[in-house]
CSV table of C-alpha atoms and ligand atoms in Angstrom, one decimal:
chain,number,residue,atom,x,y,z
A,26,UNK,CA,-0.2,0.5,0.0
A,27,UNK,CA,1.4,3.7,-0.6
A,28,UNK,CA,2.1,5.4,2.3
A,29,UNK,CA,-0.3,9.0,1.4
A,30,UNK,CA,0.8,12.3,3.2
A,31,UNK,CA,-1.4,15.2,3.3
A,32,UNK,CA,0.1,18.8,3.3
A,33,UNK,CA,-1.0,22.7,4.0
A,34,UNK,CA,-0.4,24.5,0.5
A,35,UNK,CA,2.4,26.5,1.1
A,36,UNK,CA,-0.2,30.0,0.8
A,37,UNK,CA,-2.6,28.6,2.9
A,38,UNK,CA,-4.3,31.7,5.9
A,39,UNK,CA,-3.4,31.2,8.7
A,40,UNK,CA,-4.6,33.3,11.5
A,41,UNK,CA,-8.3,34.0,13.2
A,42,UNK,CA,-11.4,35.6,13.3
A,43,UNK,CA,-14.0,38.4,15.3
A,44,UNK,CA,-16.6,40.0,14.7
A,45,UNK,CA,-16.9,43.6,15.2
A,46,UNK,CA,-19.4,43.8,17.9
A,47,UNK,CA,-17.8,41.1,20.1
A,48,UNK,CA,-14.3,43.8,19.5
A,49,UNK,CA,-14.2,46.8,19.2
A,50,UNK,CA,-16.5,48.9,21.9
A,51,UNK,CA,-16.9,52.9,21.2
A,52,UNK,CA,-20.6,51.8,20.6
A,53,UNK,CA,-21.1,55.7,20.8
A,54,UNK,CA,-18.0,56.6,19.4
A,55,UNK,CA,-16.8,58.7,16.0
A,56,UNK,CA,-20.5,58.9,15.1
A,57,UNK,CA,-21.5,55.1,14.6
A,58,UNK,CA,-25.1,54.6,15.5
A,59,UNK,CA,-26.8,51.9,17.4
A,60,UNK,CA,-27.1,48.4,15.8
A,61,UNK,CA,-28.9,45.2,17.1
A,62,UNK,CA,-25.9,43.9,19.0
A,63,UNK,CA,-26.2,46.8,21.3
A,64,UNK,CA,-28.9,46.1,22.6
A,65,UNK,CA,-28.2,42.2,23.6
A,66,UNK,CA,-28.1,41.9,27.8
A,67,UNK,CA,-25.7,40.2,29.7
A,68,UNK,CA,-27.8,37.7,31.4
A,69,UNK,CA,-26.5,35.7,34.2
A,70,UNK,CA,-25.6,32.0,33.6
A,71,UNK,CA,-28.6,30.8,36.9
A,72,UNK,CA,-30.6,32.8,35.3
A,73,UNK,CA,-30.8,32.3,31.2
A,74,UNK,CA,-33.5,30.6,30.0
A,75,UNK,CA,-32.4,26.4,28.4
A,76,UNK,CA,-33.6,27.3,25.2
A,77,UNK,CA,-30.5,29.4,23.9
A,78,UNK,CA,-33.1,32.1,23.4
A,79,UNK,CA,-31.3,35.4,21.8
A,80,UNK,CA,-34.6,37.2,21.3
A,81,UNK,CA,-34.6,41.3,22.1
A,82,UNK,CA,-38.7,42.1,22.7
A,83,UNK,CA,-40.2,45.3,21.7
A,84,UNK,CA,-39.9,46.3,24.9
A,85,UNK,CA,-36.4,45.3,26.1
A,86,UNK,CA,-36.0,48.0,22.7
A,87,UNK,CA,-38.3,51.0,24.7
A,88,UNK,CA,-36.4,49.7,28.1
A,89,UNK,CA,-32.9,50.6,26.6
A,90,UNK,CA,-33.9,53.5,24.7
A,91,UNK,CA,-35.3,55.1,27.2
A,92,UNK,CA,-32.7,54.7,30.1
A,93,UNK,CA,-35.4,52.6,32.0
A,94,UNK,CA,-33.0,49.3,31.8
A,95,UNK,CA,-31.0,48.5,34.3
A,96,UNK,CA,-29.1,45.9,31.9
A,97,UNK,CA,-25.9,45.4,30.9
A,98,UNK,CA,-24.9,45.7,27.2
A,99,UNK,CA,-21.3,44.3,26.9
A,100,UNK,CA,-21.9,44.3,23.4
A,101,UNK,CA,-21.5,47.9,23.6
A,102,UNK,CA,-17.6,47.8,25.3
A,103,UNK,CA,-16.0,44.2,23.7
A,104,UNK,CA,-12.4,44.2,24.0
A,105,UNK,CA,-12.2,47.8,23.6
A,106,UNK,CA,-10.1,47.5,19.6
A,107,UNK,CA,-10.9,50.2,19.1
A,108,UNK,CA,-8.8,51.6,20.7
A,109,UNK,CA,-6.3,49.4,21.1
A,110,UNK,CA,-6.2,47.8,17.2
A,111,UNK,CA,-2.7,48.9,17.0
A,112,UNK,CA,-1.2,46.8,20.2
A,113,UNK,CA,-4.1,43.7,19.1
A,114,UNK,CA,-2.2,43.7,15.1
A,115,UNK,CA,1.1,44.5,16.4
A,116,UNK,CA,0.5,40.5,19.1
A,117,UNK,CA,-1.5,38.7,15.9
A,118,UNK,CA,1.4,39.3,13.8
A,119,UNK,CA,3.9,38.4,16.9
A,120,UNK,CA,1.7,34.7,16.1
A,121,UNK,CA,2.8,35.1,12.2
A,122,UNK,CA,-0.6,35.7,11.0
A,123,UNK,CA,-1.3,35.4,7.0
A,124,UNK,CA,-5.3,36.3,7.6
A,125,UNK,CA,-7.6,37.9,10.2
A,126,UNK,CA,-11.0,38.3,9.9
A,127,UNK,CA,-13.3,41.0,11.2
A,128,UNK,CA,-16.2,42.7,10.6
A,129,UNK,CA,-17.5,46.4,9.8
A,130,UNK,CA,-19.6,47.9,12.1
A,131,UNK,CA,-22.8,48.6,9.0
A,132,UNK,CA,-23.3,51.3,11.8
A,133,UNK,CA,-20.6,53.3,11.7
A,134,UNK,CA,-20.6,53.8,8.2
A,135,UNK,CA,-24.5,54.5,7.9
A,136,UNK,CA,-25.2,55.1,12.0
A,137,UNK,CA,-29.1,54.3,11.0
A,138,UNK,CA,-28.5,51.9,8.4
A,139,UNK,CA,-30.4,54.9,6.1
A,140,UNK,CA,-28.5,57.7,5.9
A,141,UNK,CA,-27.9,59.5,2.5
A,142,UNK,CA,-24.2,59.8,2.8
A,143,UNK,CA,-21.9,57.8,5.0
A,144,UNK,CA,-20.2,58.6,7.9
A,145,UNK,CA,-16.3,59.8,7.6
A,146,UNK,CA,-15.2,58.8,10.6
A,147,UNK,CA,-16.2,55.4,10.2
A,148,UNK,CA,-14.7,55.0,7.1
A,149,UNK,CA,-11.8,56.5,8.5
A,150,UNK,CA,-11.0,54.0,11.8
A,151,UNK,CA,-10.8,50.6,9.3
A,152,UNK,CA,-8.7,52.8,7.0
A,153,UNK,CA,-6.6,53.4,9.8
A,154,UNK,CA,-7.0,49.1,11.1
A,155,UNK,CA,-6.7,47.6,6.8
A,156,UNK,CA,-3.4,50.0,6.5
A,157,UNK,CA,-2.0,48.3,10.6
A,158,UNK,CA,-2.5,44.9,8.9
A,159,UNK,CA,-1.2,45.2,5.7
A,160,UNK,CA,1.8,47.0,7.3
A,161,UNK,CA,2.2,42.9,9.3
A,162,UNK,CA,1.1,41.8,5.7
A,163,UNK,CA,-2.1,40.4,7.7
A,164,UNK,CA,-4.4,39.5,4.9
A,165,UNK,CA,-8.2,41.2,5.6
A,166,UNK,CA,-11.0,39.5,5.5
A,167,UNK,CA,-14.1,41.2,6.0
A,168,UNK,CA,-17.6,40.5,6.6
A,169,UNK,CA,-20.5,43.6,6.0
A,170,UNK,CA,-22.7,42.2,8.4
A,171,UNK,CA,-22.2,39.9,11.6
A,172,UNK,CA,-25.2,40.6,13.5
A,173,UNK,CA,-24.5,44.5,13.1
A,174,UNK,CA,-27.9,45.2,11.2
A,175,UNK,CA,-27.8,49.0,12.2
A,176,UNK,CA,-30.9,49.9,14.9
A,177,UNK,CA,-33.1,52.5,12.5
A,178,UNK,CA,-32.9,49.7,10.0
A,179,UNK,CA,-35.2,47.8,12.7
A,180,UNK,CA,-37.2,50.8,13.6
A,181,UNK,CA,-38.2,51.7,9.8
A,182,UNK,CA,-38.7,48.3,8.3
A,183,UNK,CA,-38.5,45.7,11.0
A,184,UNK,CA,-35.1,45.1,9.5
A,185,UNK,CA,-34.3,42.6,6.8
A,186,UNK,CA,-37.9,42.1,6.8
A,187,UNK,CA,-37.8,44.8,5.2
A,188,UNK,CA,-37.6,45.1,1.1
A,189,UNK,CA,-36.1,48.7,1.4
A,190,UNK,CA,-33.1,47.2,3.4
A,191,UNK,CA,-32.0,45.4,0.1
A,192,UNK,CA,-31.1,49.0,-1.2
A,193,UNK,CA,-29.8,50.5,2.0
A,194,UNK,CA,-27.2,47.4,1.9
A,195,UNK,CA,-25.8,47.6,-1.0
A,196,UNK,CA,-25.4,51.1,-0.7
A,197,UNK,CA,-23.2,50.0,2.5
A,198,UNK,CA,-21.7,47.3,0.0
A,199,UNK,CA,-20.9,49.5,-2.3
A,200,UNK,CA,-19.6,52.5,-0.5
A,201,UNK,CA,-16.6,49.8,1.6
A,202,UNK,CA,-15.7,48.0,-1.7
A,203,UNK,CA,-15.1,51.6,-3.2
A,204,UNK,CA,-12.5,52.8,-0.3
A,205,UNK,CA,-11.3,49.2,0.6
A,206,UNK,CA,-10.7,48.5,-2.9
A,207,UNK,CA,-6.5,48.5,-2.7
A,208,UNK,CA,-6.6,46.8,0.7
A,209,UNK,CA,-9.3,43.9,1.0
A,210,UNK,CA,-9.4,41.3,-1.3
A,211,UNK,CA,-11.9,38.9,1.2
A,212,UNK,CA,-15.1,40.0,1.8
A,213,UNK,CA,-17.8,37.7,3.8
A,214,UNK,CA,-22.2,38.5,2.9
A,215,UNK,CA,-23.7,37.4,6.0
A,216,UNK,CA,-21.9,35.9,8.9
A,217,UNK,CA,-24.1,32.9,9.6
A,218,UNK,CA,-26.6,33.4,7.1
A,219,UNK,CA,-28.1,30.6,8.9
A,220,UNK,CA,-28.9,32.8,12.2
A,221,UNK,CA,-31.3,34.7,10.7
A,222,UNK,CA,-34.0,31.7,11.1
A,223,UNK,CA,-32.6,30.2,14.7
A,224,UNK,CA,-33.2,34.0,15.9
A,225,UNK,CA,-33.8,36.5,13.7
A,226,UNK,CA,-33.2,39.9,15.4
A,227,UNK,CA,-29.2,38.6,16.0
A,228,UNK,CA,-29.5,37.4,12.4
A,229,UNK,CA,-31.4,40.6,10.7
A,230,UNK,CA,-32.2,43.4,13.2
A,231,UNK,CA,-36.6,41.8,13.4
A,232,UNK,CA,-38.0,41.7,15.9
A,233,UNK,CA,-40.6,39.3,15.7
A,234,UNK,CA,-43.4,40.4,18.4
A,235,UNK,CA,-44.2,43.0,16.0
A,236,UNK,CA,-44.8,40.5,12.7
A,237,UNK,CA,-48.3,38.4,12.7
A,238,UNK,CA,-46.5,35.9,11.3
A,239,UNK,CA,-42.9,35.1,12.9
A,240,UNK,CA,-42.3,32.4,10.6
A,241,UNK,CA,-43.3,34.0,7.0
A,242,UNK,CA,-41.7,37.0,8.0
A,243,UNK,CA,-37.9,35.2,8.9
A,244,UNK,CA,-37.7,33.3,5.6
A,245,UNK,CA,-39.3,36.6,3.9
A,246,UNK,CA,-36.0,38.2,5.5
A,247,UNK,CA,-34.1,35.3,4.3
A,248,UNK,CA,-34.6,36.0,1.3
A,249,UNK,CA,-33.8,40.1,1.2
A,250,UNK,CA,-30.0,39.4,2.3
A,251,UNK,CA,-30.1,36.2,-0.7
A,252,UNK,CA,-31.2,38.9,-3.0
A,253,UNK,CA,-28.2,41.9,-1.4
A,254,UNK,CA,-25.9,39.0,-1.1
A,255,UNK,CA,-25.8,38.5,-5.2
A,256,UNK,CA,-26.4,42.4,-5.6
A,257,UNK,CA,-23.2,43.0,-3.8
A,258,UNK,CA,-21.3,40.1,-5.2
A,259,UNK,CA,-22.6,41.7,-8.3
A,260,UNK,CA,-21.2,45.0,-6.7
A,261,UNK,CA,-17.4,43.7,-6.3
A,262,UNK,CA,-17.0,42.2,-9.2
A,263,UNK,CA,-17.9,45.3,-11.1
A,264,UNK,CA,-15.6,47.4,-8.6
A,265,UNK,CA,-13.0,44.8,-7.7
A,266,UNK,CA,-12.9,41.9,-10.5
A,267,UNK,CA,-10.1,40.4,-8.7
A,268,UNK,CA,-12.0,40.6,-5.2
A,269,UNK,CA,-13.8,37.3,-4.3
A,270,UNK,CA,-17.5,37.5,-2.4
A,271,UNK,CA,-17.9,34.8,-0.1
A,272,UNK,CA,-20.6,33.4,1.8
A,273,UNK,CA,-20.9,32.4,5.3
A,274,UNK,CA,-22.4,29.2,6.8
A,275,UNK,CA,-23.5,27.5,10.6
A,276,UNK,CA,-22.2,23.9,9.8
A,277,UNK,CA,-24.3,21.0,11.6
A,278,UNK,CA,-23.4,18.4,10.0
A,279,UNK,CA,-26.4,15.8,11.8
A,280,UNK,CA,-26.0,12.4,12.0
A,281,UNK,CA,-28.1,9.6,12.4
A,282,UNK,CA,-29.1,8.3,15.7
A,283,UNK,CA,-29.1,4.8,15.5
A,284,UNK,CA,-29.3,3.0,12.1
A,285,UNK,CA,-33.3,3.0,12.3
A,286,UNK,CA,-34.5,4.3,8.8
A,287,UNK,CA,-36.4,7.1,9.8
A,288,UNK,CA,-33.0,8.7,12.0
A,289,UNK,CA,-31.3,8.1,8.7
A,290,UNK,CA,-34.1,10.1,6.5
A,291,UNK,CA,-34.9,12.7,9.8
A,292,UNK,CA,-30.2,13.3,9.4
A,293,UNK,CA,-30.9,13.2,5.7
A,294,UNK,CA,-33.4,16.6,6.2
A,295,UNK,CA,-31.5,18.2,9.0
A,296,UNK,CA,-28.7,18.5,6.9
A,297,UNK,CA,-30.5,19.9,3.9
A,298,UNK,CA,-32.0,22.5,6.1
A,299,UNK,CA,-28.5,23.7,6.9
A,300,UNK,CA,-27.4,23.1,3.2
A,301,UNK,CA,-30.7,25.5,1.9
A,302,UNK,CA,-28.7,28.6,2.8
A,303,UNK,CA,-25.3,27.6,1.1
A,304,UNK,CA,-26.8,26.3,-1.7
A,305,UNK,CA,-28.6,29.0,-2.9
A,306,UNK,CA,-25.8,31.1,-2.6
A,307,UNK,CA,-23.5,29.0,-4.5
A,308,UNK,CA,-26.2,27.8,-6.9
A,309,UNK,CA,-28.3,30.7,-7.3
A,310,UNK,CA,-31.0,29.2,-6.4
A,311,UNK,CA,-33.9,27.4,-4.0
A,312,UNK,CA,-33.8,23.5,-3.6
A,313,UNK,CA,-36.8,21.6,-4.6
A,314,UNK,CA,-36.8,19.9,-1.1
A,315,UNK,CA,-37.9,23.7,0.5
A,316,UNK,CA,-40.6,23.9,-1.8
A,317,UNK,CA,-42.1,21.3,0.1
A,318,UNK,CA,-41.3,23.0,3.5
A,319,UNK,CA,-42.3,26.6,2.8
A,320,UNK,CA,-46.3,24.7,2.0
A,321,UNK,CA,-46.1,22.9,5.2
A,322,UNK,CA,-45.1,25.5,6.7
A,323,UNK,CA,-47.6,28.1,5.8
A,324,UNK,CA,-45.1,30.3,3.7
A,325,UNK,CA,-44.9,32.2,0.8
A,326,UNK,CA,-42.3,34.0,0.0
A,327,UNK,CA,-42.4,37.4,-1.9
A,328,UNK,CA,-40.1,37.6,-4.5
A,329,UNK,CA,-39.9,40.9,-6.7
A,330,UNK,CA,-39.3,40.6,-11.2
A,331,UNK,CA,-35.4,39.4,-11.7
A,332,UNK,CA,-34.9,38.2,-8.3
A,333,UNK,CA,-34.1,34.9,-9.7
A,334,UNK,CA,-32.0,36.0,-12.8
A,335,UNK,CA,-30.2,37.9,-9.7
A,336,UNK,CA,-29.8,35.1,-7.3
A,337,UNK,CA,-28.7,33.0,-10.4
A,338,UNK,CA,-26.3,35.4,-11.8
A,339,UNK,CA,-24.1,36.6,-9.1
A,340,UNK,CA,-23.5,33.0,-7.0
A,341,UNK,CA,-20.1,33.2,-4.5
A,342,UNK,CA,-16.7,32.9,-5.2
A,343,UNK,CA,-16.3,30.5,-2.3
A,344,UNK,CA,-17.7,28.6,0.5
A,345,UNK,CA,-17.0,29.8,4.1
A,346,UNK,CA,-17.6,28.1,7.3
A,347,UNK,CA,-18.4,28.2,11.2
A,348,UNK,CA,-17.8,24.9,12.6
A,349,UNK,CA,-17.9,24.0,16.6
A,350,UNK,CA,-19.3,21.1,17.2
A,351,UNK,CA,-21.6,18.4,15.2
A,352,UNK,CA,-24.8,17.2,15.7
A,353,UNK,CA,-27.5,14.2,16.4
A,354,UNK,CA,-30.9,13.4,14.6
A,355,UNK,CA,-33.7,11.2,16.6
A,356,UNK,CA,-37.0,10.0,15.1
A,357,UNK,CA,-37.3,9.7,19.0
A,358,UNK,CA,-37.8,12.3,21.6
A,359,UNK,CA,-36.4,11.0,24.1
A,360,UNK,CA,-32.2,11.2,24.8
A,361,UNK,CA,-30.6,13.3,26.6
A,362,UNK,CA,-29.9,17.1,25.2
A,363,UNK,CA,-27.1,19.5,25.2
A,364,UNK,CA,-26.2,22.6,24.2
A,365,UNK,CA,-24.4,24.2,20.9
A,366,UNK,CA,-23.8,26.4,18.1
A,367,UNK,CA,-27.1,27.9,18.3
A,368,UNK,CA,-29.2,25.1,18.5
A,369,UNK,CA,-29.8,22.1,21.5
A,370,UNK,CA,-28.4,18.8,20.6
A,371,UNK,CA,-29.2,14.9,21.2
A,372,UNK,CA,-25.7,14.2,23.4
A,373,UNK,CA,-22.8,12.0,21.2
A,374,UNK,CA,-21.9,8.6,23.7
A,375,UNK,CA,-18.5,9.6,21.7
A,376,UNK,CA,-18.2,12.3,22.2
A,377,UNK,CA,-16.8,14.9,25.1
A,378,UNK,CA,-18.4,18.3,25.5
A,379,UNK,CA,-16.8,22.2,25.9
A,380,UNK,CA,-17.5,23.0,29.5
A,381,UNK,CA,-20.6,24.8,28.4
A,382,UNK,CA,-22.1,21.5,26.8
A,383,UNK,CA,-20.4,22.0,23.3
A,384,UNK,CA,-19.5,18.5,21.9
A,385,UNK,CA,-16.6,18.5,20.5
A,386,UNK,CA,-16.3,16.3,17.4
A,387,UNK,CA,-13.2,16.7,15.2
A,388,UNK,CA,-13.6,14.2,13.0
A,389,UNK,CA,-16.9,16.3,12.0
A,390,UNK,CA,-15.0,18.6,10.1
A,391,UNK,CA,-13.3,16.7,7.7
A,392,UNK,CA,-17.4,15.4,7.3
A,393,UNK,CA,-18.4,18.5,7.2
A,394,UNK,CA,-15.4,19.4,4.5
A,395,UNK,CA,-15.6,17.0,2.5
A,396,UNK,CA,-19.8,16.6,2.2
A,397,UNK,CA,-19.8,20.5,1.7
A,398,UNK,CA,-16.9,20.3,-1.8
A,399,UNK,CA,-18.6,17.6,-2.8
A,400,UNK,CA,-21.7,19.2,-3.0
A,401,UNK,CA,-20.2,22.8,-4.5
A,402,UNK,CA,-16.9,22.6,-5.6
A,403,UNK,CA,-16.0,25.9,-5.2
A,404,UNK,CA,-12.8,26.7,-1.7
A,405,UNK,CA,-13.7,26.6,1.4
A,406,UNK,CA,-12.9,28.9,3.8
A,407,UNK,CA,-12.6,28.0,7.9
A,408,UNK,CA,-13.4,31.3,8.7
A,409,UNK,CA,-14.2,29.7,12.7
A,410,UNK,CA,-13.6,27.2,15.1
A,411,UNK,CA,-12.2,27.2,18.4
A,412,UNK,CA,-12.9,26.4,22.0
A,413,UNK,CA,-14.7,28.7,24.9
A,414,UNK,CA,-13.5,27.4,28.1
A,415,UNK,CA,-12.2,29.4,30.9
A,416,UNK,CA,-8.6,30.3,31.6
A,417,UNK,CA,-6.7,30.5,34.8
A,418,UNK,CA,-4.3,33.2,35.8
A,419,UNK,CA,-1.8,32.1,38.0
A,420,UNK,CA,-0.1,33.5,39.8
A,421,UNK,CA,2.8,34.6,38.2
A,422,UNK,CA,0.9,36.3,35.5
A,423,UNK,CA,1.1,33.0,33.4
A,424,UNK,CA,-1.9,31.0,31.4
A,425,UNK,CA,-1.7,27.3,31.1
A,426,UNK,CA,-4.6,26.5,28.4
A,427,UNK,CA,-3.8,22.4,27.7
A,428,UNK,CA,-7.3,21.9,26.7
A,429,UNK,CA,-7.7,24.8,23.7
A,430,UNK,CA,-4.6,22.7,21.8
A,431,UNK,CA,-5.9,20.1,22.0
A,432,UNK,CA,-8.7,21.1,20.8
A,433,UNK,CA,-7.3,23.0,17.9
A,434,UNK,CA,-4.4,21.0,16.8
A,435,UNK,CA,-6.9,17.7,16.2
A,436,UNK,CA,-9.4,20.2,14.3
A,437,UNK,CA,-6.2,21.4,12.2
A,438,UNK,CA,-5.2,17.2,11.8
A,439,UNK,CA,-8.3,17.1,10.4
A,440,UNK,CA,-8.5,20.1,8.1
A,441,UNK,CA,-5.4,18.6,7.0
A,442,UNK,CA,-6.6,15.1,5.8
A,443,UNK,CA,-9.7,17.0,4.4
A,444,UNK,CA,-7.2,18.8,2.2
A,445,UNK,CA,-5.5,14.9,1.4
A,446,UNK,CA,-9.8,13.9,0.5
A,447,UNK,CA,-9.1,16.5,-2.3
A,448,UNK,CA,-10.9,19.6,-0.2
A,449,UNK,CA,-9.0,22.5,-1.6
A,450,UNK,CA,-9.0,24.9,1.6
A,451,UNK,CA,-8.4,28.6,1.1
A,452,UNK,CA,-7.4,29.5,5.3
A,453,UNK,CA,-8.1,28.0,8.6
A,454,UNK,CA,-9.3,30.8,11.3
A,455,UNK,CA,-9.7,30.4,14.6
A,456,UNK,CA,-12.4,32.4,16.4
A,457,UNK,CA,-11.5,35.2,18.4
A,458,UNK,CA,-7.8,34.5,18.6
A,459,UNK,CA,-8.2,37.4,21.6
A,460,UNK,CA,-11.1,36.6,24.2
A,461,UNK,CA,-13.8,38.4,23.4
A,462,UNK,CA,-18.1,38.8,24.3
A,463,UNK,CA,-19.6,35.9,23.3
A,464,UNK,CA,-22.0,36.0,20.8
A,465,UNK,CA,-24.3,33.8,22.1
A,466,UNK,CA,-23.7,34.2,26.8
A,467,UNK,CA,-21.8,38.1,26.6
A,468,UNK,CA,-19.8,36.7,29.2
A,469,UNK,CA,-15.9,37.5,29.3
A,470,UNK,CA,-15.5,34.6,30.9
A,471,UNK,CA,-16.2,31.5,27.6
A,472,UNK,CA,-12.7,32.5,26.4
A,473,UNK,CA,-11.7,31.4,23.0
A,474,UNK,CA,-8.0,33.6,22.8
A,475,UNK,CA,-4.5,32.1,22.5
A,476,UNK,CA,-4.4,36.4,23.9
A,477,UNK,CA,-5.9,37.2,27.3
A,478,UNK,CA,-8.1,40.2,27.7
A,479,UNK,CA,-8.1,40.9,31.9
A,480,UNK,CA,-11.5,41.7,31.7
A,481,UNK,CA,-14.9,39.9,33.4
A,482,UNK,CA,-18.2,39.1,32.9
A,483,UNK,CA,-19.4,42.4,35.0
A,484,UNK,CA,-16.2,44.8,33.1
A,485,UNK,CA,-14.3,44.8,35.5
A,486,UNK,CA,-10.4,45.1,35.0
A,487,UNK,CA,-7.6,46.4,33.3
A,488,UNK,CA,-8.2,45.2,30.1
A,489,UNK,CA,-4.3,44.1,30.2
A,490,UNK,CA,-3.5,41.6,27.6
A,491,UNK,CA,-1.6,39.3,27.9
A,492,UNK,CA,-0.1,35.4,25.9
A,493,UNK,CA,-1.7,32.6,26.4
A,494,UNK,CA,0.6,28.9,26.0
A,495,UNK,CA,-2.0,28.5,23.0
A,496,UNK,CA,0.0,31.7,22.3
A,497,UNK,CA,3.0,30.0,21.5
A,498,UNK,CA,1.9,27.2,20.3
A,499,UNK,CA,-0.4,28.5,17.3
A,500,UNK,CA,3.2,30.7,16.7
A,501,UNK,CA,5.0,27.1,15.7
A,502,UNK,CA,1.4,26.0,14.2
A,503,UNK,CA,1.5,28.0,11.5
A,504,UNK,CA,6.1,28.7,11.5
A,505,UNK,CA,5.6,24.8,10.4
A,506,UNK,CA,2.9,25.7,8.3
A,507,UNK,CA,0.7,23.1,9.9
A,508,UNK,CA,3.2,20.0,10.4
A,509,UNK,CA,4.3,20.9,14.4
A,510,UNK,CA,1.0,20.3,16.0
B,26,BG6,C1,-20.5,31.8,15.9
B,26,BG6,C2,-20.3,33.4,15.8
B,26,BG6,O1,-21.5,31.4,16.2
B,26,BG6,O2,-20.0,31.7,17.1
B,26,BG6,C3,-19.8,33.8,16.8
B,26,BG6,O3,-20.5,34.1,14.6
B,26,BG6,C4,-19.5,33.7,18.1
B,26,BG6,O4,-19.9,35.6,16.5
B,26,BG6,C5,-18.9,32.4,18.5
B,26,BG6,O5,-18.8,34.2,19.2
B,26,BG6,C6,-19.1,31.5,18.5
B,26,BG6,O6,-20.5,31.0,19.7
B,26,BG6,P1,-20.2,31.5,21.4
B,26,BG6,O7,-21.1,32.1,21.9
B,26,BG6,O8,-19.3,31.2,21.9
B,26,BG6,O9,-19.5,33.2,21.3
């Protein structure tokens, strides 16, 4: 038998990924307006709902705007990257980063979303950030919308439910494509576009209690995002013919719980539900399996003339994914449930889980990459993967995080095997290379970073940055192009 040795391509993009609302802070500085993320409240662990719900009600919004709310809003503070970006980028460069993913906070550029002209101070901030990255030879990978729909659009159109939001998004996209055409080559339209059907406020600034038919509203909002993404792709290709637009999916590979054909069918269905989003982005049309779902759920997507052609003509150049865990599908309602990214899942007896219950499955990453590459034959970019964990600072200031090293190393090994299987991979961006505010829980103590940030769940701390053991480990991984894990 011949020996097969998988290896990473020479120009592989090693790096990390973040989102503006989880790092920047400065929520009311530099002319920025409010966005969906600015309304997300910190809820202590013992008071959290079991269903992971991240919805915000009209009443919460009213209270936040009137000053009546007593809640903390950690995404307004982030880790103050707004003022620390030079220091933070220098640390990423020290690890040898080739690429860094960040989002532009849409409300920094168009404070209400619907403004006629962009906010120059916001544009300048990202000029500075991109220049700083380029200075260190780090390729920026930029998300246009990472749970940051400007509040003005929620107020006027209930976010992405309103068709008008498409035009405002395209104007924003055109503005930043033009401004940064010499600085940014990789773009992503919507972070985890599947989130809009799970948590419409997070994914699209949609307040569900304002809608008589919330299910209809969220799929309509999704349709608007699909069209907006295609129109943005069209604009990008006109403005910078060499630049690449990617879509982004929280990929959730479902395994059947047992060999019972009903479980297998259920898993197939749930995989379709997950891949539906990339099917539209990559193939340029709604898959036929969704017709049945729409009928059974009384959903009728309102399309304008030309929408189908827009989707078909302006498909994405690459697929990007976040991968944290796999899921189990079962016809039977019984079985132990554990928490997960956006969804809960049945417990898989073969897997261990993080402190937050997310099941750790490196092989599942290889499965997901193979599935997606077989389906689309487009390059794939892993733009999120990582372990949220509690870290302890020792008396001498050191932070030993072998659990993180183990998690990442095992995923990188499987990614390498997927490359050996023939999958075309552009790069690997670990989630939260510097500790940041958790998306789902708004905690600081759920840490992903190679770089520790001194800040706790209540917002106390010096914000000082320090290197964890994993910092030096990842530095070696990059230096050896994935050979030393
Ligand atoms: C992804 C999001 O779903 O998961 C990120 O794109 C998020 O924004 C990441 O931070 C990890 O989730 P959490 O809830 O642990 O922060």
